[in-house]
Short mmCIF file of C-alpha atoms in Angstrom, two decimals:
data_model
loop_
_atom_site.label_atom_id
_atom_site.label_comp_id
_atom_site.label_asym_id
_atom_site.label_seq_id
_atom_site.Cartn_x
_atom_site.Cartn_y
_atom_site.Cartn_z
CA MET A 16 0.00 0.00 0.00
CA LEU A 17 2.77 2.37 0.94
CA THR A 18 4.71 1.57 -2.24
CA LYS A 19 1.74 2.76 -4.30
CA LYS A 20 2.09 6.15 -2.60
CA GLY A 21 5.70 6.29 -3.76
CA LEU A 22 7.50 4.94 -0.71
CA LYS A 23 10.72 3.23 -1.71
CA SER A 24 10.92 -0.05 0.15
CA PRO A 25 14.11 -0.71 2.14
CA GLY A 26 16.88 -2.73 0.56
CA TYR A 27 17.20 -6.09 2.24
CA LEU A 28 20.44 -7.99 2.69
CA LYS A 29 20.75 -10.20 -0.37
CA THR A 30 23.25 -12.90 -1.06
CA GLY A 31 24.12 -11.91 -4.70
CA THR A 32 25.71 -15.31 -4.86
CA THR A 33 27.07 -18.23 -6.70
CA ILE A 34 25.96 -21.57 -5.26
CA VAL A 35 26.64 -24.97 -6.83
CA GLY A 36 26.24 -28.68 -6.19
CA LEU A 37 27.33 -31.83 -7.90
CA ILE A 38 27.08 -35.58 -7.43
CA PHE A 39 30.35 -37.52 -7.45
CA GLU A 40 31.03 -41.23 -7.12
CA ASN A 41 30.50 -41.47 -3.34
CA GLY A 42 28.11 -38.63 -2.57
CA VAL A 43 27.42 -34.92 -3.00
CA ILE A 44 29.64 -31.82 -2.98
CA LEU A 45 28.15 -28.36 -2.35
CA GLY A 46 29.94 -25.06 -2.91
CA ALA A 47 29.20 -21.37 -2.29
CA ASP A 48 30.88 -17.96 -2.35
CA THR A 49 30.84 -15.77 0.79
CA ARG A 50 29.69 -12.29 -0.21
CA ALA A 51 26.50 -10.69 1.19
CA THR A 52 25.33 -7.49 -0.52
CA GLU A 53 23.03 -4.63 0.48
CA GLY A 54 22.28 -2.99 -2.84
CA PRO A 55 25.67 -2.20 -4.38
CA ILE A 56 27.56 -2.34 -1.05
CA VAL A 57 29.25 -5.46 0.32
CA ALA A 58 27.76 -5.85 3.80
CA ASP A 59 29.52 -9.07 4.78
CA LYS A 60 32.75 -10.24 3.21
CA ASN A 61 32.67 -13.69 4.78
CA CYS A 62 29.15 -14.93 5.37
CA GLU A 63 28.08 -18.59 5.49
CA LYS A 64 25.77 -19.69 2.71
CA ILE A 65 25.92 -23.44 3.24
CA HIS A 66 23.30 -24.14 5.90
CA TYR A 67 22.97 -27.24 8.07
CA MET A 68 19.72 -29.15 7.61
CA ALA A 69 20.54 -32.57 9.09
CA PRO A 70 23.80 -34.43 9.86
CA ASN A 71 23.63 -35.88 6.33
CA ILE A 72 21.93 -32.98 4.49
CA TYR A 73 23.17 -29.45 3.74
CA CYS A 74 21.53 -26.63 1.81
CA CYS A 75 23.07 -23.66 -0.03
CA GLY A 76 20.90 -20.53 -0.17
CA ALA A 77 20.67 -17.59 -2.58
CA GLY A 78 18.27 -14.65 -2.54
CA THR A 79 17.16 -12.62 0.47
CA ALA A 80 19.51 -13.61 3.32
CA ALA A 81 16.87 -13.49 6.09
CA ASP A 82 14.58 -15.75 4.03
CA THR A 83 17.23 -18.40 3.30
CA GLU A 84 18.34 -18.41 6.97
CA ALA A 85 14.81 -18.56 8.33
CA VAL A 86 13.50 -21.21 5.93
CA THR A 87 16.51 -23.52 6.34
CA ASP A 88 16.49 -23.13 10.16
CA ASN A 89 12.75 -23.82 10.30
CA ILE A 90 12.87 -26.94 8.11
CA SER A 91 16.00 -28.13 9.96
CA SER A 92 14.01 -28.02 13.24
CA GLN A 93 11.10 -29.84 11.62
CA LEU A 94 13.51 -32.53 10.35
CA LYS A 95 14.95 -32.99 13.83
CA LEU A 96 11.49 -33.48 15.32
CA HIS A 97 10.73 -35.91 12.51
CA ARG A 98 13.91 -37.85 13.31
CA TYR A 99 12.85 -38.15 16.94
CA HIS A 100 9.38 -39.22 15.84
CA THR A 101 10.49 -41.88 13.33
CA GLY A 102 13.81 -42.94 14.88
CA ARG A 103 15.46 -42.84 11.44
CA GLU A 104 18.02 -40.77 9.57
CA SER A 105 16.42 -37.92 7.55
CA ARG A 106 15.96 -38.35 3.82
CA VAL A 107 16.75 -35.63 1.29
CA VAL A 108 13.30 -35.92 -0.32
CA THR A 109 11.73 -35.16 3.08
CA ALA A 110 13.69 -31.90 3.33
CA LEU A 111 12.81 -31.20 -0.31
CA THR A 112 9.07 -31.64 0.22
CA LEU A 113 9.07 -29.54 3.41
CA LEU A 114 10.98 -26.71 1.71
CA LYS A 115 8.93 -26.66 -1.50
CA SER A 116 5.61 -26.75 0.38
CA HIS A 117 6.69 -23.82 2.54
CA LEU A 118 7.87 -21.75 -0.41
CA PHE A 119 4.77 -22.52 -2.50
CA ARG A 120 2.51 -21.49 0.36
CA TYR A 121 4.16 -18.05 0.31
CA GLN A 122 3.74 -17.77 -3.47
CA GLY A 123 7.31 -16.60 -4.10
CA HIS A 124 7.26 -13.79 -1.51
CA VAL A 125 9.82 -15.75 0.53
CA SER A 126 12.69 -15.11 -1.83
CA ALA A 127 14.88 -18.18 -1.28
CA ALA A 128 16.55 -20.09 -4.12
CA LEU A 129 18.19 -23.23 -2.72
CA VAL A 130 20.53 -26.03 -3.73
CA LEU A 131 19.79 -28.98 -1.47
CA GLY A 132 22.15 -31.94 -1.29
CA GLY A 133 22.69 -34.95 0.93
CA VAL A 134 23.28 -38.67 1.23
CA ASP A 135 20.70 -40.95 2.84
CA VAL A 136 19.81 -44.66 2.81
CA THR A 137 18.54 -44.39 -0.78
CA GLY A 138 21.81 -42.84 -2.01
CA PRO A 139 23.15 -39.38 -2.90
CA HIS A 140 20.62 -36.70 -3.97
CA LEU A 141 20.91 -33.18 -5.37
CA HIS A 142 17.97 -30.81 -5.91
CA THR A 143 17.36 -27.17 -6.78
CA ILE A 144 14.41 -25.31 -5.27
CA TYR A 145 13.07 -22.06 -6.76
CA PRO A 146 11.38 -19.27 -4.75
CA HIS A 147 7.91 -20.17 -6.05
CA GLY A 148 8.27 -23.79 -4.98
CA SER A 149 9.27 -25.70 -8.12
CA THR A 150 12.11 -28.20 -7.86
CA ASP A 151 14.54 -29.99 -10.15
CA THR A 152 16.58 -33.11 -9.52
CA LEU A 153 19.95 -32.92 -11.23
CA PRO A 154 23.44 -34.45 -11.27
CA PHE A 155 24.95 -30.94 -11.14
CA ALA A 156 23.28 -27.60 -10.39
CA THR A 157 24.01 -23.89 -10.00
CA MET A 158 21.87 -21.03 -8.61
CA GLY A 159 22.23 -17.32 -7.87
CA SER A 160 23.43 -14.35 -9.88
CA GLY A 161 26.68 -16.17 -10.69
CA SER A 162 24.91 -19.34 -11.84
CA LEU A 163 25.65 -18.77 -15.53
CA ALA A 164 29.37 -18.35 -14.88
CA ALA A 165 29.45 -21.50 -12.74
CA MET A 166 27.24 -23.53 -15.11
CA ALA A 167 29.63 -22.76 -17.96
CA ILE A 168 32.37 -24.56 -16.02
CA PHE A 169 30.13 -27.49 -15.11
CA GLU A 170 28.75 -27.99 -18.62
CA SER A 171 32.25 -28.18 -20.08
CA GLU A 172 33.98 -30.27 -17.42
CA TYR A 173 31.43 -32.39 -15.53
CA ARG A 174 31.33 -36.14 -16.05
CA GLU A 175 29.85 -39.02 -14.06
CA GLY A 176 31.94 -40.88 -11.53
CA LEU A 177 34.25 -38.05 -10.44
CA THR A 178 36.55 -38.79 -7.52
CA ARG A 179 36.38 -36.68 -4.34
CA ASP A 180 39.38 -34.53 -5.24
CA GLU A 181 38.27 -34.03 -8.83
CA GLY A 182 34.82 -33.06 -7.56
CA VAL A 183 36.15 -30.56 -5.01
CA ASN A 184 38.43 -29.02 -7.66
CA LEU A 185 35.57 -28.69 -10.13
CA VAL A 186 33.27 -27.10 -7.52
CA THR A 187 36.04 -24.68 -6.49
CA LYS A 188 36.66 -23.78 -10.13
CA ALA A 189 32.95 -23.12 -10.70
CA ILE A 190 32.66 -20.89 -7.61
CA CYS A 191 35.82 -19.02 -8.57
CA SER A 192 34.30 -18.42 -12.00
CA GLY A 193 31.31 -16.84 -10.21
CA ILE A 194 33.51 -14.83 -7.81
CA PHE A 195 35.63 -13.28 -10.54
CA ASN A 196 33.02 -12.79 -13.27
CA ASP A 197 29.85 -11.95 -11.32
CA LEU A 198 29.75 -8.70 -9.35
CA GLY A 199 27.19 -10.05 -6.90
CA SER A 200 29.54 -12.83 -5.77
CA GLY A 201 32.95 -12.53 -4.21
CA SER A 202 35.42 -13.21 -1.40
CA ASN A 203 36.07 -16.84 -0.48
CA VAL A 204 34.98 -20.35 -1.50
CA ASP A 205 33.13 -22.61 0.97
CA VAL A 206 32.85 -26.33 0.16
CA CYS A 207 30.90 -29.11 1.83
CA VAL A 208 31.52 -32.79 0.96
CA ILE A 209 28.81 -35.23 2.04
CA GLU A 210 29.42 -38.97 1.78
CA LYS A 211 27.66 -42.00 3.21
CA GLY A 212 28.14 -41.80 6.94
CA LYS A 213 30.37 -38.73 7.00
CA LYS A 214 30.52 -35.09 6.01
CA GLU A 215 33.27 -32.48 5.74
CA TYR A 216 32.50 -28.77 5.95
CA LEU A 217 35.47 -26.93 4.44
CA ARG A 218 34.83 -23.36 5.53
CA ASN A 219 36.97 -20.93 3.50
CA HIS A 220 38.45 -23.79 1.49
CA LEU A 221 39.99 -21.20 -0.83
CA THR A 222 40.66 -17.53 -0.10
CA PRO A 223 41.63 -15.98 -3.44
CA ASN A 224 40.87 -12.39 -2.32
CA PRO A 225 43.08 -11.45 0.62
CA ARG A 226 43.45 -7.83 1.71
CA THR A 227 46.44 -6.40 -0.15
CA TYR A 228 48.72 -3.50 0.77
CA ILE A 229 47.89 -3.39 4.46
CA SER A 230 49.83 -0.58 6.05
CA SER A 231 51.88 -1.98 8.90
CA LYS A 232 51.92 1.38 10.66
CA GLY A 233 48.15 1.69 10.83
CA TYR A 234 46.38 4.99 11.46
CA THR A 235 47.60 7.53 13.94
CA PHE A 236 45.43 10.48 14.87
CA SER A 237 47.36 13.66 15.55
CA LYS A 238 44.31 15.55 16.75
CA LYS A 239 42.44 13.79 19.56
CA THR A 240 38.63 13.64 19.61
CA GLU A 241 37.05 16.37 21.69
CA VAL A 242 35.09 14.90 24.56
CA LEU A 243 32.31 16.88 26.23
CA LEU A 244 31.34 14.46 28.97
CA THR A 245 32.76 11.23 30.43
CA LYS A 246 30.87 8.86 32.71
CA ILE A 247 32.55 5.73 34.04
CA THR A 248 30.43 2.95 35.55
CA PRO A 249 32.47 0.27 37.29
CA LEU A 250 31.14 -3.24 36.71
CA LYS A 251 32.99 -4.99 39.47
CA GLU A 252 32.28 -3.65 42.91
CA LEU A 253 35.34 -2.91 44.98
CA VAL A 254 34.76 -4.48 48.35
CA ASP A 255 36.50 -3.15 51.45
CA VAL A 256 37.40 -5.87 53.89
CA VAL A 257 37.19 -4.50 57.43
CA GLN A 258 38.90 -6.65 60.01
CA VAL A 259 36.86 -6.51 63.22
CA GLY A 260 38.99 -7.34 66.23
CA GLY A 261 38.78 -10.85 67.66
CA ASP A 262 38.32 -14.34 66.27
CA ALA A 263 35.74 -15.02 63.59
CA MET A 264 34.04 -17.58 65.83
CA GLU A 265 33.68 -15.20 68.75
CA GLU A 266 30.25 -13.62 69.18
CA MET B 7 12.73 9.35 0.15
CA SER B 8 13.29 5.97 1.76
CA ILE B 9 11.71 5.33 5.14
CA PHE B 10 15.19 4.63 6.53
CA GLU B 11 16.23 8.17 5.64
CA TYR B 12 13.31 9.81 7.44
CA ASN B 13 15.03 10.31 10.79
CA GLY B 14 18.71 9.82 9.90
CA SER B 15 21.15 7.79 11.99
CA ALA B 16 24.69 6.48 12.20
CA LEU B 17 25.80 3.49 14.25
CA VAL B 18 29.07 1.65 14.49
CA ALA B 19 30.47 -1.05 16.77
CA MET B 20 34.05 -2.29 16.92
CA VAL B 21 35.89 -5.13 18.62
CA GLY B 22 39.10 -4.59 20.57
CA LYS B 23 41.25 -6.74 22.83
CA ASN B 24 38.84 -8.06 25.50
CA CYS B 25 36.66 -4.99 25.00
CA PHE B 26 34.22 -3.51 22.51
CA ALA B 27 32.99 -0.04 21.63
CA ILE B 28 29.61 1.05 20.25
CA ALA B 29 28.97 4.57 18.98
CA SER B 30 26.11 6.54 17.49
CA ASP B 31 25.31 10.04 16.33
CA ARG B 32 22.84 12.20 18.28
CA ARG B 33 20.57 13.78 15.68
CA LEU B 34 16.87 13.16 15.33
CA GLY B 35 15.35 14.79 12.28
CA VAL B 36 12.13 14.89 10.29
CA GLN B 37 13.59 14.69 6.79
CA LEU B 38 15.75 17.79 6.54
CA GLN B 39 14.66 19.54 9.74
CA THR B 40 16.49 18.73 12.97
CA ILE B 41 14.19 18.32 15.95
CA ALA B 42 16.53 16.89 18.62
CA THR B 43 20.29 16.85 19.19
CA ASP B 44 20.40 14.42 22.09
CA PHE B 45 18.52 11.42 20.75
CA GLN B 46 19.43 8.14 22.42
CA ARG B 47 20.08 5.33 19.93
CA ILE B 48 22.18 3.00 22.05
CA PHE B 49 20.39 1.19 24.86
CA LYS B 50 21.81 -0.92 27.66
CA ILE B 51 20.19 -4.33 27.97
CA HIS B 52 22.40 -5.46 30.81
CA ASN B 53 25.85 -4.48 32.08
CA LYS B 54 27.67 -6.32 29.33
CA LEU B 55 25.19 -6.04 26.44
CA PHE B 56 24.34 -2.97 24.41
CA LEU B 57 21.87 -2.58 21.57
CA GLY B 58 21.99 0.19 18.98
CA LEU B 59 18.99 0.78 16.73
CA SER B 60 19.29 2.81 13.52
CA GLY B 61 16.51 3.73 11.11
CA LEU B 62 13.05 5.00 11.98
CA GLY B 63 13.10 6.53 15.49
CA SER B 64 9.69 5.31 16.61
CA ASP B 65 10.37 1.73 15.50
CA ALA B 66 13.72 1.93 17.32
CA GLN B 67 12.00 2.91 20.57
CA THR B 68 9.18 0.36 20.21
CA LEU B 69 11.58 -2.45 19.39
CA HIS B 70 13.77 -1.48 22.34
CA GLN B 71 10.79 -1.61 24.71
CA ARG B 72 9.74 -5.03 23.41
CA LEU B 73 13.28 -6.40 23.73
CA VAL B 74 13.71 -5.08 27.27
CA PHE B 75 10.42 -6.80 28.13
CA ARG B 76 11.60 -10.11 26.68
CA HIS B 77 14.96 -9.81 28.41
CA LYS B 78 13.37 -9.10 31.80
CA LEU B 79 11.17 -12.19 31.42
CA TYR B 80 14.27 -14.20 30.51
CA GLN B 81 16.05 -12.88 33.61
CA LEU B 82 13.13 -13.92 35.81
CA ARG B 83 12.96 -17.40 34.32
CA GLU B 84 16.65 -18.19 33.94
CA GLU B 85 17.94 -16.11 36.89
CA ARG B 86 20.80 -14.78 34.78
CA ASP B 87 21.54 -12.29 32.00
CA MET B 88 21.18 -13.24 28.35
CA LYS B 89 24.29 -14.05 26.38
CA PRO B 90 24.90 -11.71 23.42
CA GLU B 91 24.63 -14.58 20.90
CA THR B 92 21.26 -15.59 22.35
CA PHE B 93 20.07 -11.98 22.34
CA ALA B 94 21.07 -11.63 18.69
CA SER B 95 19.00 -14.71 17.82
CA LEU B 96 16.06 -13.24 19.77
CA VAL B 97 16.24 -9.95 17.86
CA SER B 98 16.55 -11.82 14.56
CA ALA B 99 13.47 -13.95 15.32
CA MET B 100 11.42 -10.91 16.41
CA LEU B 101 12.31 -9.04 13.22
CA TYR B 102 11.55 -12.00 10.94
CA GLU B 103 8.12 -12.42 12.58
CA LYS B 104 7.23 -9.19 10.80
CA ARG B 105 8.65 -10.35 7.45
CA PHE B 106 5.94 -8.77 5.29
CA GLY B 107 5.42 -5.63 7.39
CA PRO B 108 8.81 -5.06 9.01
CA TYR B 109 10.17 -2.77 11.68
CA PHE B 110 12.17 -0.13 9.79
CA CYS B 111 15.22 -0.59 11.99
CA GLN B 112 18.69 -1.98 11.63
CA PRO B 113 20.00 -3.17 14.98
CA VAL B 114 23.63 -3.32 16.04
CA ILE B 115 24.27 -5.63 18.98
CA ALA B 116 27.49 -5.52 20.99
CA GLY B 117 28.31 -7.45 24.14
CA LEU B 118 30.83 -9.41 26.15
CA GLY B 119 30.02 -13.10 26.02
CA GLU B 120 31.43 -16.03 27.91
CA ASP B 121 34.93 -15.42 29.30
CA ASP B 122 34.38 -11.75 28.43
CA LYS B 123 34.96 -12.41 24.75
CA PRO B 124 33.64 -9.43 22.71
CA PHE B 125 30.72 -10.12 20.34
CA ILE B 126 29.27 -7.79 17.72
CA CYS B 127 26.65 -8.30 15.08
CA THR B 128 24.25 -6.36 12.90
CA MET B 129 21.10 -7.30 10.96
CA ASP B 130 18.98 -5.93 8.19
CA SER B 131 15.40 -4.94 8.94
CA ILE B 132 14.08 -8.50 8.56
CA GLY B 133 16.63 -10.19 10.80
CA ALA B 134 19.41 -11.48 8.53
CA LYS B 135 22.29 -11.70 10.99
CA GLU B 136 25.75 -10.56 10.02
CA LEU B 137 28.38 -11.62 12.51
CA ALA B 138 31.69 -9.84 12.13
CA LYS B 139 34.98 -10.16 13.89
CA ASP B 140 36.10 -6.58 13.36
CA PHE B 141 33.38 -3.94 12.98
CA VAL B 142 29.74 -3.49 12.01
CA VAL B 143 27.96 -0.37 10.75
CA ALA B 144 24.36 0.75 10.23
CA GLY B 145 22.38 3.87 9.36
CA THR B 146 22.24 6.55 6.68
CA ALA B 147 25.99 7.15 7.02
CA SER B 148 26.76 3.44 6.59
CA GLU B 149 28.55 3.77 3.25
CA SER B 150 31.02 6.33 4.62
CA LEU B 151 31.34 4.29 7.81
CA TYR B 152 32.27 1.16 5.85
CA GLY B 153 35.11 3.06 4.20
CA ALA B 154 36.31 4.78 7.37
CA CYS B 155 36.26 1.61 9.48
CA GLU B 156 37.88 -0.51 6.77
CA SER B 157 40.91 1.80 6.71
CA MET B 158 41.12 2.83 10.38
CA PHE B 159 40.46 -0.53 12.04
CA LYS B 160 43.30 -2.58 13.51
CA ALA B 161 42.96 -5.91 15.29
CA ASP B 162 43.44 -6.17 19.07
CA MET B 163 43.36 -2.52 20.07
CA ASP B 164 43.21 -1.66 23.74
CA HIS B 165 40.28 0.39 25.02
CA GLU B 166 42.03 3.77 24.75
CA GLU B 167 43.04 3.26 21.14
CA LEU B 168 39.67 1.66 20.34
CA PHE B 169 37.84 4.74 21.65
CA GLU B 170 39.97 7.04 19.52
CA THR B 171 39.55 4.92 16.39
CA ILE B 172 35.79 4.48 16.66
CA SER B 173 35.29 8.18 17.44
CA GLN B 174 37.38 9.31 14.47
CA ALA B 175 35.57 6.86 12.16
CA LEU B 176 32.15 8.04 13.37
CA ILE B 177 32.84 11.77 13.28
CA SER B 178 34.51 11.71 9.86
CA SER B 179 31.66 9.61 8.39
CA VAL B 180 28.77 11.66 9.78
CA ASP B 181 30.44 14.82 8.51
CA ARG B 182 29.79 13.47 5.01
CA ASP B 183 26.13 12.68 5.74
CA CYS B 184 23.49 15.39 5.95
CA LEU B 185 21.05 13.33 7.95
CA SER B 186 23.28 12.29 10.86
CA GLY B 187 25.68 14.10 13.14
CA TRP B 188 25.35 16.77 15.84
CA GLY B 189 27.94 15.05 18.03
CA GLY B 190 28.55 11.48 19.02
CA HIS B 191 27.76 9.11 21.85
CA VAL B 192 30.37 6.40 22.51
CA TYR B 193 30.29 3.50 24.98
CA VAL B 194 33.52 1.56 25.54
CA VAL B 195 32.98 -1.62 27.55
CA THR B 196 35.71 -3.68 29.19
CA PRO B 197 35.15 -6.49 31.72
CA ASP B 198 35.77 -3.99 34.55
CA GLU B 199 33.94 -0.85 33.54
CA VAL B 200 31.69 0.92 31.08
CA THR B 201 32.87 4.33 29.87
CA GLU B 202 30.27 6.56 28.30
CA ARG B 203 31.50 9.64 26.45
CA ILE B 204 29.76 12.40 24.53
CA LEU B 205 31.77 13.73 21.59
CA LYS B 206 31.85 17.21 20.18
CA GLY B 207 31.21 17.29 16.44
CA ARG B 208 30.08 19.67 13.75
CA MET B 209 26.62 21.04 14.54
CA ASP B 210 25.37 21.18 11.01
#
């Protein structure tokens, strides 16, 4: 209603993003960049876009940051309750159905584009979920503003039956392609390898954008800030110990 | 004009060695007219936890009242103060509850957690948390603040140097923003004491 009167709505924190996933011989590898943007400004240079869903399922999120966080946290809690209820390990299709139902119910207003991957009793699975609730099941997938850059790498170099190291290298290469060619993605590469019975979360697996030319001297301020008023509140009370004459046991 | 630029604000928090500092400007305006020069944007939740709220002034005050209420209930139930990480999750959840009709505020949370380890974080108006190890900024002057903090910040500063750095970053950034300024309000918190200082800045 307010937008019709000309009110510009506030810019939310978005994860401009490049997120990818691929299936290799023993499981699933997920990858993501680490830049969070607020319009044209980089708000967070090292955010986490690979979210925990279950011990054997992880989910990368692109779109509005609050939405991806909230929806993955919510469905992660629901999965945990479901695990307690059934006494079994969570399945990727369960997470998929819970996520897509939630997003469809909100008709695309919850702006979360996800790459969901995991390994359960039925094998490795990789899915993409769009903000309106549609899903795809794929052997390799990319989402986010850098998805075209990353997909170019996957389409040329992906093949079935990749080994773990080949898979991690390919995912890293795809994310790097997004980081360097897409302005909405940047900073470091996060990778998560999920295999049957184990998972490895490689936070900041590659940091190709370190801070260069840091001045060792730092800043010195010749003119001190002018202070008008200072108020100091001690947090620890200083206790005076007064020794009253006589033994402690004496009345 | 964006709703965030209605009142004007500038907030910054920085981490030092076993201490943190949180600073804000003092102006409250109605678009381009200044109506107060002593507006409180940083609120104490408990001795080792401070909350700064930038953006629309009335939403800042309402949100503060609601959070103080929740924290007092927590204190009664748990018989202890809330940890900064927990408080940040609480603020994030409260903001996301209003996803399609949000509070027009950007909070900055700063506190000393377990073992007096400094913790800072900021969020957008719908609760997307951004945890940082060095500094966080919010408000109409945020773009200048990003630049100033990025160049002036050093890791592991003691509380004297931290005060100087955060004050210089705040004052120089608000000088380049029409909607914030009229002095500064800085809190430097160490495990032993809280030092509150009012800074003199340009009054334009």
